[in-house]
Amino acid sequence: MLAKKNIHFEVSERKILLRILDLVMLYLGVYGLSLYVKFEYIEFSAANTVALVLLGVYYIIFASIFELYDLQKASRLDTTFKNLVITVSTVVLFYLLTPVLSPYLPEERIQIFYLYITLIGVVLSWRLLYIYLIETPRFYKRVLLVGEISNIDGLIKALNTTDPNYKIVGFINSEKSSDESVKFKGLPEFEASDFLGTIETEKISEILVASFDSEAIMAEVYHDLMVLLERGFKIRDYTQVYEELLQKVPIQFVGKDFYKYFPFSRSNENKLYIFFQRTFDILFSIIGLVIGMVLIPFILLGNVLGNRGPLFYRQERVGKNSKPFNILKLRSMVVDAEAQGAKWAQKNDTRITKFGMFLRRSRMDEIPQFYNVLKGDMSIIGPRPERPFFVSELARIIPFYETRHIIKPGLTGWAQVSTRYGASVEDSLTKLQYDLYYIKHRSVFLDFSIFIKTLSTIVYYRGQ
């Protein structure tokens, strides 16, 4: 009989838990104010339903933008406190600026300060419990890795940097015979002959099978896996876990059975989804161009002072179905930056002017691309379009690279909000993994998540 498994919260469960209890504490704070203080700004009553709902909506939106639901950041007190203060400050400001839906300003302005301090206090108190209770080892998912020695190192490095609660406690070599001696710091190897005993003594919650060739798994390991499966024990394939936790497709592990890994999203052929996406593209691109027109005098001044030369430039990019089109951007590099030929943009690239760096980090250099979106060459969300020269080079080196062209390229995308700027073949491989994940899981909810993360990128000045 196997030992009772530890309680563990999955990634999605922790994100839902954070959102729900944030809102619960938010409303408890407002309710408590009306009980213990002469507080009239927001009365906790049915008459104020719209105002109370608006407060919660504002909080969830801005908490997402300011990364309060990023699990890595939510596990740290300093980052949580900083993001919470920024979130509540923005929520209260927007709440004050919408008096038609929110309550009118109270006669005693100090009540706004009471609300501000209370919201920070109640949410922070619950977040402290989350950090020092949910994020403790008692709630870790203890995982035993079963697989081939050649796969283990890269897989462990990838998973250990993703979910702070997902702990690989050791591994069992599933190969029939191997003379290799593999030692990982902090990761012991357990004997295959004591597979079931290890599950019990180490309080394992999940088995992760990392094997390219199931035929190579030792008979005794295979037998024990079957026994565990029949007992309802959780056994998962490493590609499934890799994609779920890292939110990218593990194309480096995909072989001849590649078709198993690309059951592309139904949204790619869903006429209703495509219609609403195009409607959103048109409306948002019009808004973006209007904002661009308002900013253009300031951009022109900055261009004259710190970026002398033409303001705009066109460049050929590869679009949907590999059809080329000309992208429009604000120039951020020196004139004739590629006189010596095309080359990758690097971090701290000397070809980028000081004003050009500001345009890139603020993402303002992308504003003219709203015109490409309006024309239909691009969408707001999708894989970033690449230049034909680099597409040809990368398609020869990276398998499935051309697959990213089955949908329209985007102004922003899952790769752009999930990883750094692609400045090499290795970076392009990582970006492709994220692009394929988007194509595979494309949906309204993922689009909204990308939109929120893009706002976070702009707010925190992370553009490159």
CSV table of C-alpha atoms in Angstrom, one decimal:
chain,number,residue,atom,x,y,z
A,1,MET,CA,0.0,0.0,0.0
A,2,LEU,CA,1.4,3.4,-1.0
A,3,ALA,CA,1.9,6.2,1.5
A,4,LYS,CA,-0.7,9.0,1.5
A,5,LYS,CA,0.4,11.8,-0.9
A,6,ASN,CA,1.1,15.3,0.3
A,7,ILE,CA,-1.4,18.1,-0.5
A,8,HIS,CA,-0.2,20.1,-3.5
A,9,PHE,CA,-1.7,23.1,-5.3
A,10,GLU,CA,-1.2,23.0,-9.1
A,11,VAL,CA,-0.1,26.2,-10.9
A,12,SER,CA,-3.7,27.0,-12.1
A,13,GLU,CA,-5.1,26.3,-8.6
A,14,ARG,CA,-2.6,28.7,-7.0
A,15,LYS,CA,-3.4,31.4,-9.5
A,16,ILE,CA,-7.1,31.0,-8.9
A,17,LEU,CA,-6.5,30.9,-5.1
A,18,LEU,CA,-4.6,34.1,-5.2
A,19,ARG,CA,-7.3,35.9,-7.2
A,20,ILE,CA,-10.2,34.6,-5.1
A,21,LEU,CA,-8.7,35.4,-1.7
A,22,ASP,CA,-7.4,38.7,-2.9
A,23,LEU,CA,-11.0,39.7,-3.7
A,24,VAL,CA,-12.3,38.2,-0.5
A,25,MET,CA,-9.8,40.2,1.6
A,26,LEU,CA,-10.5,43.3,-0.5
A,27,TYR,CA,-14.2,43.2,0.3
A,28,LEU,CA,-13.6,42.2,3.9
A,29,GLY,CA,-11.4,45.3,4.2
A,30,VAL,CA,-14.2,47.5,2.9
A,31,TYR,CA,-16.7,45.8,5.1
A,32,GLY,CA,-14.5,46.2,8.2
A,33,LEU,CA,-14.0,49.9,7.5
A,34,SER,CA,-17.7,50.5,7.6
A,35,LEU,CA,-17.9,48.6,11.0
A,36,TYR,CA,-15.1,50.2,12.9
A,37,VAL,CA,-14.6,53.6,11.4
A,38,LYS,CA,-17.0,56.4,10.5
A,39,PHE,CA,-16.6,55.5,6.8
A,40,GLU,CA,-19.1,56.6,4.3
A,41,TYR,CA,-17.2,56.5,1.0
A,42,ILE,CA,-18.1,53.0,0.1
A,43,GLU,CA,-20.9,51.4,2.1
A,44,PHE,CA,-21.0,47.6,1.9
A,45,SER,CA,-24.6,47.3,0.8
A,46,ALA,CA,-26.7,46.1,-2.1
A,47,ALA,CA,-27.3,49.7,-3.2
A,48,ASN,CA,-23.5,49.9,-3.9
A,49,THR,CA,-23.3,46.7,-5.9
A,50,VAL,CA,-22.0,48.4,-9.0
A,51,ALA,CA,-19.4,50.4,-7.1
A,52,LEU,CA,-18.2,47.3,-5.3
A,53,VAL,CA,-18.0,45.2,-8.4
A,54,LEU,CA,-16.1,48.0,-10.2
A,55,LEU,CA,-13.5,48.0,-7.3
A,56,GLY,CA,-13.0,44.3,-7.7
A,57,VAL,CA,-12.7,44.5,-11.5
A,58,TYR,CA,-10.2,47.3,-11.3
A,59,TYR,CA,-8.2,45.3,-8.7
A,60,ILE,CA,-8.0,42.1,-10.8
A,61,ILE,CA,-7.1,44.0,-14.0
A,62,PHE,CA,-4.3,46.1,-12.4
A,63,ALA,CA,-3.1,43.2,-10.2
A,64,SER,CA,-2.6,41.2,-13.4
A,65,ILE,CA,-0.8,44.1,-15.1
A,66,PHE,CA,1.5,44.6,-12.1
A,67,GLU,CA,2.3,40.9,-11.9
A,68,LEU,CA,0.7,40.0,-8.5
A,69,TYR,CA,-0.3,36.7,-10.1
A,70,ASP,CA,3.2,35.8,-11.3
A,71,LEU,CA,3.9,32.8,-9.1
A,72,GLN,CA,7.7,33.4,-9.0
A,73,LYS,CA,7.2,37.0,-7.9
A,74,ALA,CA,4.2,36.0,-5.6
A,75,SER,CA,6.5,33.7,-3.6
A,76,ARG,CA,8.8,36.7,-2.6
A,77,LEU,CA,7.7,39.2,0.1
A,78,ASP,CA,9.7,42.2,-1.3
A,79,THR,CA,8.3,41.9,-4.8
A,80,THR,CA,4.8,41.2,-3.6
A,81,PHE,CA,4.8,44.3,-1.4
A,82,LYS,CA,6.1,46.5,-4.1
A,83,ASN,CA,3.6,45.3,-6.7
A,84,LEU,CA,0.8,45.5,-4.2
A,85,VAL,CA,1.5,49.1,-3.4
A,86,ILE,CA,1.6,50.0,-7.1
A,87,THR,CA,-1.6,48.0,-7.8
A,88,VAL,CA,-3.6,49.6,-5.0
A,89,SER,CA,-2.4,53.1,-5.8
A,90,THR,CA,-3.5,52.6,-9.4
A,91,VAL,CA,-6.8,51.1,-8.4
A,92,VAL,CA,-7.7,53.9,-6.0
A,93,LEU,CA,-6.7,56.5,-8.6
A,94,PHE,CA,-8.9,55.0,-11.3
A,95,TYR,CA,-11.7,54.5,-8.8
A,96,LEU,CA,-11.6,58.3,-8.1
A,97,LEU,CA,-11.6,59.1,-11.8
A,98,THR,CA,-14.8,57.2,-12.5
A,99,PRO,CA,-17.4,58.9,-10.2
A,100,VAL,CA,-20.3,57.9,-12.5
A,101,LEU,CA,-19.8,54.3,-11.5
A,102,SER,CA,-17.9,54.7,-8.3
A,103,PRO,CA,-19.1,56.7,-5.3
A,104,TYR,CA,-18.7,60.5,-5.2
A,105,LEU,CA,-15.8,61.9,-3.3
A,106,PRO,CA,-16.5,62.0,0.5
A,107,GLU,CA,-16.5,65.3,2.3
A,108,GLU,CA,-13.7,64.0,4.6
A,109,ARG,CA,-10.9,63.3,2.1
A,110,ILE,CA,-9.1,61.3,4.8
A,111,GLN,CA,-11.5,58.4,4.1
A,112,ILE,CA,-9.7,57.8,0.7
A,113,PHE,CA,-6.5,57.4,2.7
A,114,TYR,CA,-8.3,54.9,5.0
A,115,LEU,CA,-9.4,52.9,2.0
A,116,TYR,CA,-5.9,53.0,0.5
A,117,ILE,CA,-4.2,51.8,3.6
A,118,THR,CA,-6.8,49.2,4.4
A,119,LEU,CA,-6.7,47.6,1.0
A,120,ILE,CA,-2.9,47.3,1.2
A,121,GLY,CA,-3.1,45.9,4.8
A,122,VAL,CA,-5.7,43.2,4.3
A,123,VAL,CA,-4.3,41.9,1.0
A,124,LEU,CA,-0.7,41.9,2.3
A,125,SER,CA,-1.8,40.0,5.5
A,126,TRP,CA,-3.2,37.2,3.3
A,127,ARG,CA,-0.2,37.2,1.0
A,128,LEU,CA,2.1,36.8,4.0
A,129,LEU,CA,0.1,33.6,4.9
A,130,TYR,CA,0.4,32.5,1.2
A,131,ILE,CA,4.2,33.0,1.2
A,132,TYR,CA,4.9,31.4,4.6
A,133,LEU,CA,2.3,28.6,4.3
A,134,ILE,CA,1.4,27.6,0.8
A,135,GLU,CA,5.0,28.2,-0.5
A,136,THR,CA,6.6,26.0,2.2
A,137,PRO,CA,7.9,22.4,1.6
A,138,ARG,CA,4.8,20.9,3.0
A,139,PHE,CA,2.9,21.9,-0.1
A,140,TYR,CA,5.6,21.0,-2.6
A,141,LYS,CA,4.8,18.5,-5.3
A,142,ARG,CA,7.5,15.8,-4.8
A,143,VAL,CA,8.3,14.3,-8.2
A,144,LEU,CA,10.4,11.2,-9.1
A,145,LEU,CA,11.9,11.3,-12.5
A,146,VAL,CA,12.1,8.0,-14.5
A,147,GLY,CA,14.0,8.2,-17.7
A,148,GLU,CA,17.1,7.9,-19.8
A,149,ILE,CA,20.3,9.4,-18.4
A,150,SER,CA,20.9,11.4,-21.6
A,151,ASN,CA,17.6,13.4,-21.1
A,152,ILE,CA,17.7,14.1,-17.4
A,153,ASP,CA,20.1,17.0,-17.1
A,154,GLY,CA,18.4,19.4,-19.5
A,155,LEU,CA,14.9,18.5,-18.3
A,156,ILE,CA,15.8,19.1,-14.6
A,157,LYS,CA,17.4,22.5,-15.4
A,158,ALA,CA,14.3,23.6,-17.3
A,159,LEU,CA,11.7,22.5,-14.7
A,160,ASN,CA,13.6,23.7,-11.6
A,161,THR,CA,13.5,27.3,-12.8
A,162,THR,CA,9.8,27.4,-13.5
A,163,ASP,CA,7.5,26.4,-10.6
A,164,PRO,CA,9.0,27.0,-7.1
A,165,ASN,CA,6.7,24.2,-5.8
A,166,TYR,CA,7.6,21.5,-8.3
A,167,LYS,CA,10.4,19.6,-6.7
A,168,ILE,CA,12.2,16.7,-8.5
A,169,VAL,CA,13.6,14.8,-5.5
A,170,GLY,CA,15.5,12.1,-7.5
A,171,PHE,CA,15.6,9.9,-10.5
A,172,ILE,CA,15.6,6.3,-11.6
A,173,ASN,CA,17.5,5.2,-14.6
A,174,SER,CA,15.1,3.4,-16.9
A,175,GLU,CA,17.7,2.1,-19.4
A,176,LYS,CA,18.4,-1.6,-19.4
A,177,SER,CA,22.1,-1.1,-19.0
A,178,SER,CA,24.4,1.8,-18.7
A,179,ASP,CA,28.0,2.1,-17.5
A,180,GLU,CA,27.6,5.9,-17.1
A,181,SER,CA,27.8,7.3,-13.6
A,182,VAL,CA,25.6,10.4,-13.4
A,183,LYS,CA,25.6,12.7,-10.4
A,184,PHE,CA,23.5,15.8,-10.1
A,185,LYS,CA,24.0,18.2,-7.2
A,186,GLY,CA,21.1,17.7,-4.8
A,187,LEU,CA,19.5,15.0,-7.0
A,188,PRO,CA,20.1,11.4,-5.8
A,189,GLU,CA,19.7,8.3,-8.0
A,190,PHE,CA,17.4,5.6,-6.6
A,191,GLU,CA,17.6,1.9,-7.5
A,192,ALA,CA,15.2,0.6,-10.0
A,193,SER,CA,14.8,-2.5,-7.9
A,194,ASP,CA,13.3,-0.5,-5.1
A,195,PHE,CA,11.0,1.7,-7.2
A,196,LEU,CA,7.8,1.2,-5.2
A,197,GLY,CA,9.7,1.5,-1.9
A,198,THR,CA,11.1,4.8,-3.0
A,199,ILE,CA,7.6,6.1,-3.8
A,200,GLU,CA,6.6,5.4,-0.2
A,201,THR,CA,9.8,6.5,1.7
A,202,GLU,CA,10.2,9.8,-0.3
A,203,LYS,CA,6.5,10.6,-0.2
A,204,ILE,CA,6.4,11.0,-4.0
A,205,SER,CA,3.3,12.8,-5.5
A,206,GLU,CA,4.0,12.2,-9.2
A,207,ILE,CA,6.1,10.1,-11.6
A,208,LEU,CA,7.6,11.9,-14.5
A,209,VAL,CA,8.6,9.6,-17.4
A,210,ALA,CA,11.3,11.0,-19.6
A,211,SER,CA,12.1,8.4,-22.2
A,212,PHE,CA,12.4,8.8,-26.0
A,213,ASP,CA,12.1,5.1,-26.5
A,214,SER,CA,9.5,3.2,-24.4
A,215,GLU,CA,11.0,-0.1,-25.6
A,216,ALA,CA,14.2,0.8,-23.8
A,217,ILE,CA,12.6,0.9,-20.4
A,218,MET,CA,13.6,-2.0,-18.2
A,219,ALA,CA,11.0,-4.7,-17.7
A,220,GLU,CA,10.9,-4.3,-13.9
A,221,VAL,CA,10.5,-0.5,-14.2
A,222,TYR,CA,7.8,-0.9,-16.8
A,223,HIS,CA,6.0,-3.5,-14.5
A,224,ASP,CA,6.1,-1.1,-11.5
A,225,LEU,CA,4.8,1.8,-13.6
A,226,MET,CA,1.8,-0.4,-14.6
A,227,VAL,CA,1.2,-1.3,-10.9
A,228,LEU,CA,1.2,2.4,-10.0
A,229,LEU,CA,-1.1,3.2,-12.9
A,230,GLU,CA,-3.6,0.5,-11.8
A,231,ARG,CA,-3.5,2.0,-8.3
A,232,GLY,CA,-4.4,5.5,-9.7
A,233,PHE,CA,-1.0,7.0,-9.1
A,234,LYS,CA,-0.3,10.1,-11.2
A,235,ILE,CA,2.1,9.3,-14.0
A,236,ARG,CA,2.9,11.9,-16.7
A,237,ASP,CA,5.0,12.2,-19.8
A,238,TYR,CA,7.8,14.8,-19.6
A,239,THR,CA,6.6,16.6,-22.7
A,240,GLN,CA,3.2,17.2,-21.2
A,241,VAL,CA,4.7,18.6,-18.0
A,242,TYR,CA,7.3,20.6,-19.9
A,243,GLU,CA,4.6,22.3,-22.0
A,244,GLU,CA,2.3,22.8,-19.0
A,245,LEU,CA,4.8,24.4,-16.7
A,246,LEU,CA,7.1,26.2,-19.2
A,247,GLN,CA,4.2,27.1,-21.5
A,248,LYS,CA,6.2,26.3,-24.7
A,249,VAL,CA,6.3,23.3,-27.0
A,250,PRO,CA,9.4,21.1,-26.4
A,251,ILE,CA,10.4,20.9,-30.1
A,252,GLN,CA,14.0,19.8,-29.1
A,253,PHE,CA,12.4,16.5,-27.9
A,254,VAL,CA,10.2,16.0,-31.0
A,255,GLY,CA,11.1,13.3,-33.4
A,256,LYS,CA,9.4,11.5,-36.3
A,257,ASP,CA,6.1,11.4,-34.3
A,258,PHE,CA,6.0,15.2,-34.5
A,259,TYR,CA,2.3,15.2,-35.4
A,260,LYS,CA,1.4,14.1,-31.8
A,261,TYR,CA,2.7,17.4,-30.5
A,262,PHE,CA,0.9,19.8,-32.8
A,263,PRO,CA,-2.9,19.4,-32.4
A,264,PHE,CA,-3.3,23.0,-33.3
A,265,SER,CA,-5.9,25.1,-31.6
A,266,ARG,CA,-9.4,25.0,-33.0
A,267,SER,CA,-9.4,28.8,-32.8
A,268,ASN,CA,-7.1,28.8,-35.9
A,269,GLU,CA,-10.1,27.7,-38.0
A,270,ASN,CA,-12.9,29.1,-35.8
A,271,LYS,CA,-14.7,31.7,-38.0
A,272,LEU,CA,-16.3,33.4,-35.0
A,273,TYR,CA,-13.0,33.7,-33.2
A,274,ILE,CA,-11.3,35.0,-36.4
A,275,PHE,CA,-14.1,37.6,-36.9
A,276,PHE,CA,-13.9,38.9,-33.4
A,277,GLN,CA,-10.1,39.0,-33.6
A,278,ARG,CA,-10.2,41.0,-36.8
A,279,THR,CA,-12.8,43.4,-35.3
A,280,PHE,CA,-10.5,43.8,-32.3
A,281,ASP,CA,-7.5,44.4,-34.6
A,282,ILE,CA,-9.3,47.1,-36.5
A,283,LEU,CA,-10.6,48.9,-33.4
A,284,PHE,CA,-7.4,48.7,-31.5
A,285,SER,CA,-5.2,49.7,-34.5
A,286,ILE,CA,-7.4,52.8,-35.0
A,287,ILE,CA,-7.0,53.7,-31.3
A,288,GLY,CA,-3.2,53.1,-31.6
A,289,LEU,CA,-2.9,55.3,-34.6
A,290,VAL,CA,-4.8,58.1,-32.9
A,291,ILE,CA,-2.5,57.8,-29.9
A,292,GLY,CA,0.4,57.9,-32.3
A,293,MET,CA,-0.8,61.1,-33.9
A,294,VAL,CA,-1.0,62.7,-30.5
A,295,LEU,CA,2.6,61.6,-29.6
A,296,ILE,CA,4.1,62.4,-33.0
A,297,PRO,CA,5.2,66.0,-32.2
A,298,PHE,CA,7.1,64.8,-29.1
A,299,ILE,CA,8.6,61.9,-31.1
A,300,LEU,CA,9.7,64.3,-33.8
A,301,LEU,CA,11.4,66.5,-31.3
A,302,GLY,CA,13.2,63.5,-29.7
A,303,ASN,CA,14.2,62.3,-33.2
A,304,VAL,CA,15.7,65.7,-34.1
A,305,LEU,CA,17.7,65.8,-30.8
A,306,GLY,CA,18.8,62.2,-30.3
A,307,ASN,CA,18.1,60.2,-33.5
A,308,ARG,CA,19.0,62.4,-36.4
A,309,GLY,CA,17.7,61.2,-39.7
A,310,PRO,CA,14.4,59.8,-41.1
A,311,LEU,CA,11.7,59.1,-38.6
A,312,PHE,CA,10.2,56.1,-40.3
A,313,TYR,CA,11.6,53.2,-42.1
A,314,ARG,CA,10.2,50.2,-44.0
A,315,GLN,CA,11.6,46.7,-43.9
A,316,GLU,CA,10.5,43.5,-45.6
A,317,ARG,CA,9.1,40.8,-43.3
A,318,VAL,CA,7.6,37.3,-43.8
A,319,GLY,CA,3.8,37.2,-43.1
A,320,LYS,CA,1.1,34.5,-43.1
A,321,ASN,CA,1.7,31.6,-45.4
A,322,SER,CA,5.3,32.9,-45.9
A,323,LYS,CA,4.0,35.9,-48.0
A,324,PRO,CA,6.3,38.9,-47.7
A,325,PHE,CA,5.1,42.4,-46.7
A,326,ASN,CA,6.7,45.7,-45.8
A,327,ILE,CA,6.6,46.5,-42.1
A,328,LEU,CA,6.5,50.2,-40.9
A,329,LYS,CA,8.5,51.2,-37.8
A,330,LEU,CA,10.0,54.2,-36.1
A,331,ARG,CA,13.7,54.2,-36.7
A,332,SER,CA,15.7,53.3,-33.6
A,333,MET,CA,19.1,52.6,-35.2
A,334,VAL,CA,21.6,54.9,-36.8
A,335,VAL,CA,21.1,55.6,-40.6
A,336,ASP,CA,22.6,52.8,-42.8
A,337,ALA,CA,22.9,50.5,-39.7
A,338,GLU,CA,23.2,47.5,-42.0
A,339,ALA,CA,25.5,48.9,-44.6
A,340,GLN,CA,27.8,45.9,-44.0
A,341,GLY,CA,24.9,43.4,-44.3
A,342,ALA,CA,22.1,42.1,-42.2
A,343,LYS,CA,23.0,40.8,-38.7
A,344,TRP,CA,21.3,40.0,-35.4
A,345,ALA,CA,20.4,42.9,-33.1
A,346,GLN,CA,22.3,42.4,-29.8
A,347,LYS,CA,21.7,43.6,-26.3
A,348,ASN,CA,23.2,47.0,-25.9
A,349,ASP,CA,23.7,47.2,-29.6
A,350,THR,CA,25.9,50.2,-30.5
A,351,ARG,CA,23.8,50.8,-33.7
A,352,ILE,CA,20.8,51.8,-31.5
A,353,THR,CA,20.7,55.5,-30.7
A,354,LYS,CA,19.9,56.8,-27.2
A,355,PHE,CA,16.4,58.0,-28.3
A,356,GLY,CA,16.0,54.8,-30.3
A,357,MET,CA,16.6,52.8,-27.1
A,358,PHE,CA,13.8,54.8,-25.4
A,359,LEU,CA,11.5,54.0,-28.3
A,360,ARG,CA,12.3,50.3,-28.1
A,361,ARG,CA,12.0,50.0,-24.3
A,362,SER,CA,8.7,51.9,-24.3
A,363,ARG,CA,7.5,49.9,-27.4
A,364,MET,CA,6.7,53.2,-29.1
A,365,ASP,CA,8.8,52.2,-32.1
A,366,GLU,CA,6.0,49.7,-32.9
A,367,ILE,CA,3.2,52.3,-33.1
A,368,PRO,CA,3.4,52.6,-37.0
A,369,GLN,CA,2.7,48.9,-37.2
A,370,PHE,CA,-0.9,49.6,-36.3
A,371,TYR,CA,-1.1,50.6,-40.0
A,372,ASN,CA,0.1,47.1,-41.0
A,373,VAL,CA,-2.6,45.7,-38.7
A,374,LEU,CA,-5.3,47.9,-40.2
A,375,LYS,CA,-4.2,46.7,-43.7
A,376,GLY,CA,-4.5,43.1,-42.6
A,377,ASP,CA,-0.8,42.2,-43.0
A,378,MET,CA,-0.6,41.7,-39.3
A,379,SER,CA,-2.7,41.1,-36.2
A,380,ILE,CA,-2.4,42.7,-32.8
A,381,ILE,CA,-1.4,39.3,-31.3
A,382,GLY,CA,0.7,36.6,-33.0
A,383,PRO,CA,4.3,35.5,-33.7
A,384,ARG,CA,6.6,38.5,-34.4
A,385,PRO,CA,7.3,38.7,-38.2
A,386,GLU,CA,11.0,38.0,-39.1
A,387,ARG,CA,13.0,39.1,-42.1
A,388,PRO,CA,13.3,36.8,-45.1
A,389,PHE,CA,17.1,36.5,-44.7
A,390,PHE,CA,16.8,35.2,-41.2
A,391,VAL,CA,13.8,33.1,-41.9
A,392,SER,CA,15.8,31.2,-44.6
A,393,GLU,CA,18.7,30.8,-42.3
A,394,LEU,CA,16.7,29.6,-39.3
A,395,ALA,CA,14.4,27.3,-41.4
A,396,ARG,CA,17.6,25.4,-42.4
A,397,ILE,CA,18.7,25.0,-38.8
A,398,ILE,CA,15.6,24.8,-36.7
A,399,PRO,CA,12.9,22.1,-37.4
A,400,PHE,CA,9.3,23.3,-37.8
A,401,TYR,CA,10.4,27.0,-38.0
A,402,GLU,CA,8.1,27.7,-41.0
A,403,THR,CA,5.2,26.4,-38.9
A,404,ARG,CA,5.0,29.8,-37.2
A,405,HIS,CA,3.8,31.3,-40.5
A,406,ILE,CA,0.4,29.4,-40.5
A,407,ILE,CA,-1.2,32.4,-38.8
A,408,LYS,CA,-0.7,36.2,-39.2
A,409,PRO,CA,2.3,37.7,-37.4
A,410,GLY,CA,1.5,40.0,-34.5
A,411,LEU,CA,2.4,43.3,-33.0
A,412,THR,CA,3.0,41.5,-29.8
A,413,GLY,CA,3.0,37.8,-29.0
A,414,TRP,CA,3.5,35.0,-26.4
A,415,ALA,CA,7.2,34.8,-27.2
A,416,GLN,CA,7.6,38.6,-26.7
A,417,VAL,CA,6.1,38.6,-23.3
A,418,SER,CA,7.7,35.3,-22.1
A,419,THR,CA,11.3,35.5,-23.1
A,420,ARG,CA,14.1,38.0,-24.0
A,421,TYR,CA,14.8,39.5,-27.4
A,422,GLY,CA,16.0,36.9,-30.0
A,423,ALA,CA,19.6,37.7,-30.8
A,424,SER,CA,20.8,34.3,-31.9
A,425,VAL,CA,19.8,30.9,-33.3
A,426,GLU,CA,19.4,29.6,-29.8
A,427,ASP,CA,17.2,32.5,-28.8
A,428,SER,CA,15.1,32.0,-32.0
A,429,LEU,CA,14.6,28.3,-31.0
A,430,THR,CA,13.3,29.4,-27.6
A,431,LYS,CA,11.0,32.0,-29.3
A,432,LEU,CA,9.7,29.3,-31.7
A,433,GLN,CA,8.8,27.1,-28.8
A,434,TYR,CA,6.6,29.9,-27.4
A,435,ASP,CA,5.2,30.8,-30.8
A,436,LEU,CA,4.1,27.1,-31.4
A,437,TYR,CA,2.6,27.0,-27.9
A,438,TYR,CA,0.5,30.1,-28.9
A,439,ILE,CA,-0.6,28.5,-32.2
A,440,LYS,CA,-1.4,25.3,-30.4
A,441,HIS,CA,-3.4,26.9,-27.5
A,442,ARG,CA,-4.6,30.0,-29.2
A,443,SER,CA,-7.8,31.4,-27.5
A,444,VAL,CA,-9.5,34.5,-26.3
A,445,PHE,CA,-8.1,33.9,-22.8
A,446,LEU,CA,-4.5,33.4,-24.0
A,447,ASP,CA,-4.9,36.6,-26.1
A,448,PHE,CA,-6.1,38.5,-23.1
A,449,SER,CA,-3.2,37.2,-21.0
A,450,ILE,CA,-0.7,38.4,-23.7
A,451,PHE,CA,-2.4,41.8,-23.8
A,452,ILE,CA,-2.1,42.1,-20.0
A,453,LYS,CA,1.6,41.0,-20.1
A,454,THR,CA,2.3,43.4,-22.9
A,455,LEU,CA,1.0,46.2,-20.7
A,456,SER,CA,3.3,45.0,-17.9
A,457,THR,CA,6.2,45.1,-20.3
A,458,ILE,CA,5.4,48.7,-21.2
A,459,VAL,CA,4.8,49.8,-17.6
A,460,TYR,CA,8.0,48.2,-16.4
A,461,TYR,CA,10.0,49.5,-19.4
A,462,ARG,CA,11.2,46.1,-20.5
A,463,GLY,CA,11.0,46.5,-24.3
A,464,GLN,CA,14.2,45.7,-26.2
